[in-house]
Coordinates of C-alpha atoms and ligand atoms in Angstrom, one line a residue:
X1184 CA 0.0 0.0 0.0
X1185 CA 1.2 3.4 -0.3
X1186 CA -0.2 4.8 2.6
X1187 CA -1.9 2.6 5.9
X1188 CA -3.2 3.4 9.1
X1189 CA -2.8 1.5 12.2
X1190 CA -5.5 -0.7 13.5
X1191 CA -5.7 1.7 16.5
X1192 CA -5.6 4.7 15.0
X1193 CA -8.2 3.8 11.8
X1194 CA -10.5 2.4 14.8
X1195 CA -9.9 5.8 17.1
X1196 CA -10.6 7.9 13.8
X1197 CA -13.6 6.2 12.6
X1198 CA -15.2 6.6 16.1
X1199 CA -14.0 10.3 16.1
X1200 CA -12.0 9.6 19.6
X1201 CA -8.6 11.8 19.9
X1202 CA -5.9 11.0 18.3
X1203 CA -2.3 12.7 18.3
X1204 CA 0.0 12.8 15.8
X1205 CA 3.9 11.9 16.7
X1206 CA 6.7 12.7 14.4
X1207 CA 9.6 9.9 13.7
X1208 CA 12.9 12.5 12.8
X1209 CA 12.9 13.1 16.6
X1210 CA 13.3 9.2 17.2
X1211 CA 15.9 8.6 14.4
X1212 CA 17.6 12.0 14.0
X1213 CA 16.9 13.9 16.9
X1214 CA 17.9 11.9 20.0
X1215 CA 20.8 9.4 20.6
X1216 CA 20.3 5.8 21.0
X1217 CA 19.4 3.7 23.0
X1218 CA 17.6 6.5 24.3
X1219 CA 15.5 7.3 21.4
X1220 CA 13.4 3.5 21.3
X1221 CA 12.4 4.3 25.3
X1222 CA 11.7 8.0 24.8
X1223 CA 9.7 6.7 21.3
X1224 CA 7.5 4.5 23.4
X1225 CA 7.3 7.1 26.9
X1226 CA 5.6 9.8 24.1
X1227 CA 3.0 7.0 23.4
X1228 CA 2.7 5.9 27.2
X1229 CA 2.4 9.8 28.2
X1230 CA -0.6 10.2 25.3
X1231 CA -2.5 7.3 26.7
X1232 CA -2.5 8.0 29.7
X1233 CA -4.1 11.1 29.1
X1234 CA -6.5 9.0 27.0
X1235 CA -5.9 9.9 23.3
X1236 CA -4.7 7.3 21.1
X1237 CA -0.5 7.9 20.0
X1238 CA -0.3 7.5 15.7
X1239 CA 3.3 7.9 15.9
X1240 CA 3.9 8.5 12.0
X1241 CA 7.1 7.4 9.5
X1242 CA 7.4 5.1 6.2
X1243 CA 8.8 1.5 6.1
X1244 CA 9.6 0.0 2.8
X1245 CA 8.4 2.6 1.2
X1246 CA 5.1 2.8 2.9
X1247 CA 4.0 6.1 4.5
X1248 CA 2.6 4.7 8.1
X1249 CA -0.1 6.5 10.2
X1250 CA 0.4 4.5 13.8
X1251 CA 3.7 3.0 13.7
X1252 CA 3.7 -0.5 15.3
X1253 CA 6.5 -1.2 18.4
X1254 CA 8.7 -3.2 15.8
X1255 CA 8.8 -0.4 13.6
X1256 CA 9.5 2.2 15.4
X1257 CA 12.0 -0.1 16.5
X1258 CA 13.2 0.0 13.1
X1259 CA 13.2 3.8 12.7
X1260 CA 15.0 3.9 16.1
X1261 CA 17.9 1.8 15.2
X1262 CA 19.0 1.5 11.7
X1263 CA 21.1 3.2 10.0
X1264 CA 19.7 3.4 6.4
X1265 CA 16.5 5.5 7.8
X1266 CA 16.0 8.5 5.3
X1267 CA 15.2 11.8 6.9
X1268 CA 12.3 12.9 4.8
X1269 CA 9.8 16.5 4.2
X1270 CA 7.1 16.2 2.0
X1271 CA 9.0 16.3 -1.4
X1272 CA 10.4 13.6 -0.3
X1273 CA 7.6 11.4 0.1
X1274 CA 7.2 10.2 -3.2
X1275 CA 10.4 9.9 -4.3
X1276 CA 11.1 8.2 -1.1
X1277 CA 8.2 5.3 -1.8
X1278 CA 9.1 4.4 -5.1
X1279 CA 12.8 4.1 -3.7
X1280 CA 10.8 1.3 -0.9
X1281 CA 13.1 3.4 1.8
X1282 CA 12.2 3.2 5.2
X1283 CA 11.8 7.1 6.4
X1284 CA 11.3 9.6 9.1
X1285 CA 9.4 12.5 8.9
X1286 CA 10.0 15.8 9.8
X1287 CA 7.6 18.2 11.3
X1288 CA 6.1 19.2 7.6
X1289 CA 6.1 15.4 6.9
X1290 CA 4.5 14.6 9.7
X1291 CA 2.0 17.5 10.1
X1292 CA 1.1 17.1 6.2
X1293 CA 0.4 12.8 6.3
X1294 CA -1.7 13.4 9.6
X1295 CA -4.0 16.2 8.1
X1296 CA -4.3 13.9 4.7
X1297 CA -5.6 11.1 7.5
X1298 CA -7.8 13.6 9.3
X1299 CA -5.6 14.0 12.2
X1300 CA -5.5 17.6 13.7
X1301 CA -3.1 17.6 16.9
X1302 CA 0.1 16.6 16.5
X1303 CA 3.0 17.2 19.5
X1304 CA 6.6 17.5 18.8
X1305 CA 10.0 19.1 20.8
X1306 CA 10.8 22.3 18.5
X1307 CA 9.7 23.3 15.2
X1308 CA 12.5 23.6 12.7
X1309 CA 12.8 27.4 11.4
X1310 CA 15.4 30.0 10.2
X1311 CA 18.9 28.6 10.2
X1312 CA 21.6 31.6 11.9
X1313 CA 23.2 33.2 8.8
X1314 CA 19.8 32.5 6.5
X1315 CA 20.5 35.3 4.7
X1316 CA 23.7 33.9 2.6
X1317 CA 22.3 30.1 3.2
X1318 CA 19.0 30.6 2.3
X1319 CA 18.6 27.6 5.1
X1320 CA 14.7 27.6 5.8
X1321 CA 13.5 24.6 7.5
X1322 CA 10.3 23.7 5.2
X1323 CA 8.5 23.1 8.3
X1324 CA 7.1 26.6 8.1
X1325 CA 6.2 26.8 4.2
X1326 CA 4.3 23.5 5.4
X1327 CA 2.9 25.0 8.3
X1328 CA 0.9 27.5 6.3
X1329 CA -0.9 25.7 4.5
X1330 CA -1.9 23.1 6.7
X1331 CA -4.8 23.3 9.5
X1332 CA -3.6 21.6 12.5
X1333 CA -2.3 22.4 15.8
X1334 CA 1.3 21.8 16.7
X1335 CA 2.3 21.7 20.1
X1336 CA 5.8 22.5 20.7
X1337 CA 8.7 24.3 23.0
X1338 CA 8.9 27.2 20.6
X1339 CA 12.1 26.8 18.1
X1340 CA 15.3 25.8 18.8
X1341 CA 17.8 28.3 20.1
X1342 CA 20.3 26.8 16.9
X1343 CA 18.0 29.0 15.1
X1344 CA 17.5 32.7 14.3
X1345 CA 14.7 32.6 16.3
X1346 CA 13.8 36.4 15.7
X1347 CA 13.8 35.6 12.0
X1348 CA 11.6 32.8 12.6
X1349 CA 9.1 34.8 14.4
X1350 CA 9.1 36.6 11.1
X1351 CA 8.4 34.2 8.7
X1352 CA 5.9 32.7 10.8
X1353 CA 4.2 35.9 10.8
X1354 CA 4.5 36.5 7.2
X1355 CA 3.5 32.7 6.3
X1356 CA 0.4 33.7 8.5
X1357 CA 0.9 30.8 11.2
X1358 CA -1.1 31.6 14.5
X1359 CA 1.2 31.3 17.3
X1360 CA -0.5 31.3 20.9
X1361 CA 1.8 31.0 24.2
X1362 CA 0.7 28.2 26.5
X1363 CA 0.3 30.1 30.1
X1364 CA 2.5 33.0 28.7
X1365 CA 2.8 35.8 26.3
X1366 CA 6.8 35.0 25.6
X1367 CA 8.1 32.8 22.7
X1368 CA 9.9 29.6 24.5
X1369 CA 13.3 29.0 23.2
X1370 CA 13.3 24.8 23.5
X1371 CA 15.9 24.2 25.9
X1372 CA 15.2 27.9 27.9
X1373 CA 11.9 28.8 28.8
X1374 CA 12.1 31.9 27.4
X1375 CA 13.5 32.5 24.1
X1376 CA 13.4 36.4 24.5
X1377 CA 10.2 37.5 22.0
X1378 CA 6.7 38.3 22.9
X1379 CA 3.4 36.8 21.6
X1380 CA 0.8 38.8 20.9
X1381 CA -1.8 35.7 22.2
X1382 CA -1.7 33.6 25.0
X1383 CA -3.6 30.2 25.9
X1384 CA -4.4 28.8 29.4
X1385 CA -6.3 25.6 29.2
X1386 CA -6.9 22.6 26.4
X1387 CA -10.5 23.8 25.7
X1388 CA -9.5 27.1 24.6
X1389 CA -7.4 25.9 22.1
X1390 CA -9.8 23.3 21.0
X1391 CA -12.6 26.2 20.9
X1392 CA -9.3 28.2 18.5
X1393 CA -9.4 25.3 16.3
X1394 CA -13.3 25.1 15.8
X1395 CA -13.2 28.9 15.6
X1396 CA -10.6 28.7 12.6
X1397 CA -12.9 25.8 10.8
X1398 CA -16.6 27.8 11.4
X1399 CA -14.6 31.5 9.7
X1400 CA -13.2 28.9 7.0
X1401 CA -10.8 31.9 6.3
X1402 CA -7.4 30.9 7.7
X1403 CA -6.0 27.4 6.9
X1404 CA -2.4 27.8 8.5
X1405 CA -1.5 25.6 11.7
X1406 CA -1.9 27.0 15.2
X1407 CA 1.5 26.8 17.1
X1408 CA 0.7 26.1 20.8
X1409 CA 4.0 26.9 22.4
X1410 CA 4.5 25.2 25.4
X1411 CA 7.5 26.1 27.4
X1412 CA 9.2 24.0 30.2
X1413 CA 8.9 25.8 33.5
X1414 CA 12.2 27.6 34.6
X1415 CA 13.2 25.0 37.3
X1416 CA 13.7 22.2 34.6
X1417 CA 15.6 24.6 31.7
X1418 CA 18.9 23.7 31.0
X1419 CA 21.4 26.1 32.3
X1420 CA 21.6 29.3 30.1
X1421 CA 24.9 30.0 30.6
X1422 CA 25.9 26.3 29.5
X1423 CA 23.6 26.8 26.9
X1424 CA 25.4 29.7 25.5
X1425 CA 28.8 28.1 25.6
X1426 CA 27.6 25.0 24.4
X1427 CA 25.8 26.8 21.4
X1428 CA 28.7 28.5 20.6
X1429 CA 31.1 25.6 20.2
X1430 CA 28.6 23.8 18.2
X1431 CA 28.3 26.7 15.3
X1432 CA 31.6 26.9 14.9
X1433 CA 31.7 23.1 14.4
X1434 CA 29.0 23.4 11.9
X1435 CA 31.9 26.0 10.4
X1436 CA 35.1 23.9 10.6
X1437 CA 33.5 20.5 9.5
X1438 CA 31.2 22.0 6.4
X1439 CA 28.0 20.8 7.7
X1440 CA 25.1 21.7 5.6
X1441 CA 21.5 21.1 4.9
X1442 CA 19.7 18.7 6.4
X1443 CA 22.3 17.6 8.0
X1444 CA 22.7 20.8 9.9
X1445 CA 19.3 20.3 13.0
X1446 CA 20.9 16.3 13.8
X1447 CA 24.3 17.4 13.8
X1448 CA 24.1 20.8 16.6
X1449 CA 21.7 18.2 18.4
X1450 CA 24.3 15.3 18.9
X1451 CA 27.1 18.2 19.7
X1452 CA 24.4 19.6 22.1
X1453 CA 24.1 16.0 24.0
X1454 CA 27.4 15.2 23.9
X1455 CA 28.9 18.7 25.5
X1456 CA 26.2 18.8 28.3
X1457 CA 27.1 15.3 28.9
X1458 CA 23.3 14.3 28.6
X1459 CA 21.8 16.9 30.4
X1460 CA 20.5 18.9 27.0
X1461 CA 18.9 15.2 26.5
X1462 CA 17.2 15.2 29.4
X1463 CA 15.6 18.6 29.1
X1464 CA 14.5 17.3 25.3
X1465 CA 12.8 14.4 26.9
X1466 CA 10.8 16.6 29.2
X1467 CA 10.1 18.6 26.4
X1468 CA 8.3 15.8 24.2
X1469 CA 6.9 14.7 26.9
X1470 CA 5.3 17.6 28.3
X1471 CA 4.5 18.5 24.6
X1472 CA 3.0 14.8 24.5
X1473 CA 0.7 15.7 27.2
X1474 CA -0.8 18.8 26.6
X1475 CA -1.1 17.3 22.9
X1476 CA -3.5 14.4 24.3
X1477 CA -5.7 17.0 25.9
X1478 CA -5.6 19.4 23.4
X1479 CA -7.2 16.4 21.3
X1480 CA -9.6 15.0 23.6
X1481 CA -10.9 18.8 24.4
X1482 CA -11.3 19.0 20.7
X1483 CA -13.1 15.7 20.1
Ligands
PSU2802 N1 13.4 19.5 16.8 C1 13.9 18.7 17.7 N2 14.5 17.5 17.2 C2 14.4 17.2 15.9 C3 13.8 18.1 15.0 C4 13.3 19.3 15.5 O1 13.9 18.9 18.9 O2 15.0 16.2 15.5 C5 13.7 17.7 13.6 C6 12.2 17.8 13.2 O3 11.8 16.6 12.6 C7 12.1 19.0 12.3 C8 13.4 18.9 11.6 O4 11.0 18.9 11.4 O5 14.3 18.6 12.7 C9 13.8 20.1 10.9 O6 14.9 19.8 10.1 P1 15.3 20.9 8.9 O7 15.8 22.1 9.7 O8 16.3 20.1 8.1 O9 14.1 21.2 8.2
MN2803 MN1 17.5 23.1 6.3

C-alpha cells in the first residue's frame, strides 16, 4: 500500500475519539540511541494515559505509516539506512521502498491527509543563523501555512534565528499562541526572548481556537501552541550559550550543511552537556505529548 493506518488509530478515527499525531525524525535523528526507542515509546505511554490514542507516523519500505507498530518504530530507532524525509520527499522516497522519518512538515502534512489535527513534537524547525547567505529555511514553516492543524511544541530551537523565525511565521500567516504565557519559548530555555501577541491557558481554549478557525473557513495555517518547560527544569543558560557556541563553529570547521545541519548541533548539544540537553529534550516531548493528548480529547 502506499499509505496505511494502524489498527488503532483507523478504529480511534472512525469513532472520532482523539488522536495525536507523533513525528519519527525526533526518534531517528533527533535523539541518541538507546535512548531514542524508550523515549519513542514514553511519548505513546504519556498520550495514553491522558487517554488519546499515540499514531506515531514514519514510512517502512516505502510505505507512509499512520500508527507505527512497536517493531517499527523499532526499526526507525535503530537502523542506519532510515532516510530523513519533508514532504518532497515522500514520493520519491516510496518508489525508492526506503524506510523514512518525517520531519515536522512530513508529519504535520500525512496526519491532516488522514484527518488527524493535533500533532505534538519538541521544536519546530525554522530559520537557520546566517539564512541570509544560506537561504537555510527549515520547510516546516512553508508546510505549516498551509496546513490546519495544531502543533504543540517548546517554541524553536535556540540553533536557530529565532527572531527571524518569528518573522516568517508571521508572514506565512501561522497563529502562534503561548501556553500560560505571552513570551516565545526558546526549546531548551523557557524563554526564548520574543513576545506573543496571544496567550492560551487551558486545552478547551485551544480546541474552541481550532473550531473557531474551521466555522470562519478563512485561515488554513496551523496554530503553534508553544509550550514552554517551567524555569526550574531549563537547562542552564549560561551552558547553553557556551555549548551553542562551540557547536556553530563546528558546523563552520566541519562544512555541515543542509539537512544535515538540525541532527548534527543536536548530537554536539548531548554530547557537550554530557546528557543533560537530553534530558531537558525528553521533558520537552513529553510535556509537549501531554498537553497534545488533551488538546485532542478537548477537541473531540
Ligand atoms: N526539533 C527537535 N528535534 C528534531 C527536530 C526538530 O527537537 O529532531 C527535527 C524535526 O523533525 C524537524 C526537523 O521537522 O528537525 C527540521 O529539520 P530541517 O531544519 O532540516 O528542516
Ligand atoms: Mn534546512
Amino acid at each position: 500500500m502506499i499509505k496505511r493506518l494502524g489498527d488503532e488509530v483507523a478504529a480511534a478515527l472512525a469513532a472520532g475519539a482523539p488522536v495525536v499525531a507523533l513525528e519519527s525524525t525526533i526518534i531517528s535523528h533527533g535523539l541518541p540511541r538507546p535512548a531514542n526507542l524508550t523515549v519513542a515509546k514514553e511519548i505513546e505511554e504519556v498520550v495514553r494515559a491522558e487517554g488519546a490514542v499515540p499514531a506515531t507516523i514514519g514510512m517502512i519500505g516505502g510505505e507512509i505509516v499512520v500508527g507505527l507498530d512497536p517493531d517499527e518504530i523499532g526499526r526507525l530507532a535503530s537502523s542506519d539506512d532510515v532516510v530523513k524525509l519533508s514532504v518532497r520527499d515522500l514520493a520519491p522516497a516510496a518508489v525508492a521502498g526506503v524506510d523514512g522519518a518525517t520531519t515536522v512538515a512530513a508529519t504535520a502534512a500525512i496526519a491532516v491527509s488522514a484527518g488527524i489535527r493535533v500533532f505534538a513534537t519538541g521544536g519546530l524547525g525554522g530559520v537557520h543563523r546566517g539564512a541570509s547567505a544560506s537561504y537555510d529555511e527549515s520547510a516546516d514553516l512553508t508546510a505549516l501555512s498551509r496546513l490546519p492543524i495544531a502543533v504543540v511544541c517548546a517554541g524553536v530551537k535556540s540553533i536557530l534565528d529565532v527572531s527571524a523565525t518569528l518573522e516568517r511565521l508571521e508572514t506565512l500567516g501561522i497563529t502562534v499562541v503561548g501556553y500560560g504565557t505571552r513570551r516565545f519559548p526558546g526549546f531548551y530555555l523557557t524563554d526564548g526572548g520574543f513576545d506573543l501577541d496571544w496567550s492560551v491557558e487551558r486545552p478547551d481554549q485551544v480546541a474552541g481556537l481550532l473550531r473557531a478557525a474551521r466555522e470562519q473557513g478563512v485561515h488554513r495555517g496551523a496554530v503553534i501552541v508553544a509550550n514552554p518547560l517551567p524555569i526550574e527544569e531549563q537547562l542552564d543558560p549560561a551552558l547553553h550559550e557556551r555549548v551553542l557556541a562551540e557547536g556553530l563553529a563546528g558546523l563552520d570547521r566541519e562544512g555541515v550543511t543542509g539537512k544535515a545541519v538540525t541532527p548534527y548541533l543536536l548530537s554536539h548539544f548531548h554530547e557537550a552537556t554530557e546528557g543533560r540537553s537530553l534530558d531537558v529534550n525528553v521533558r520537552i516531548i513529553l510535556r509537549n505529548a501531554a498537553l497534545a493528548a488533551r488538546i485532542a480529547e478537548a477537541a473531540a
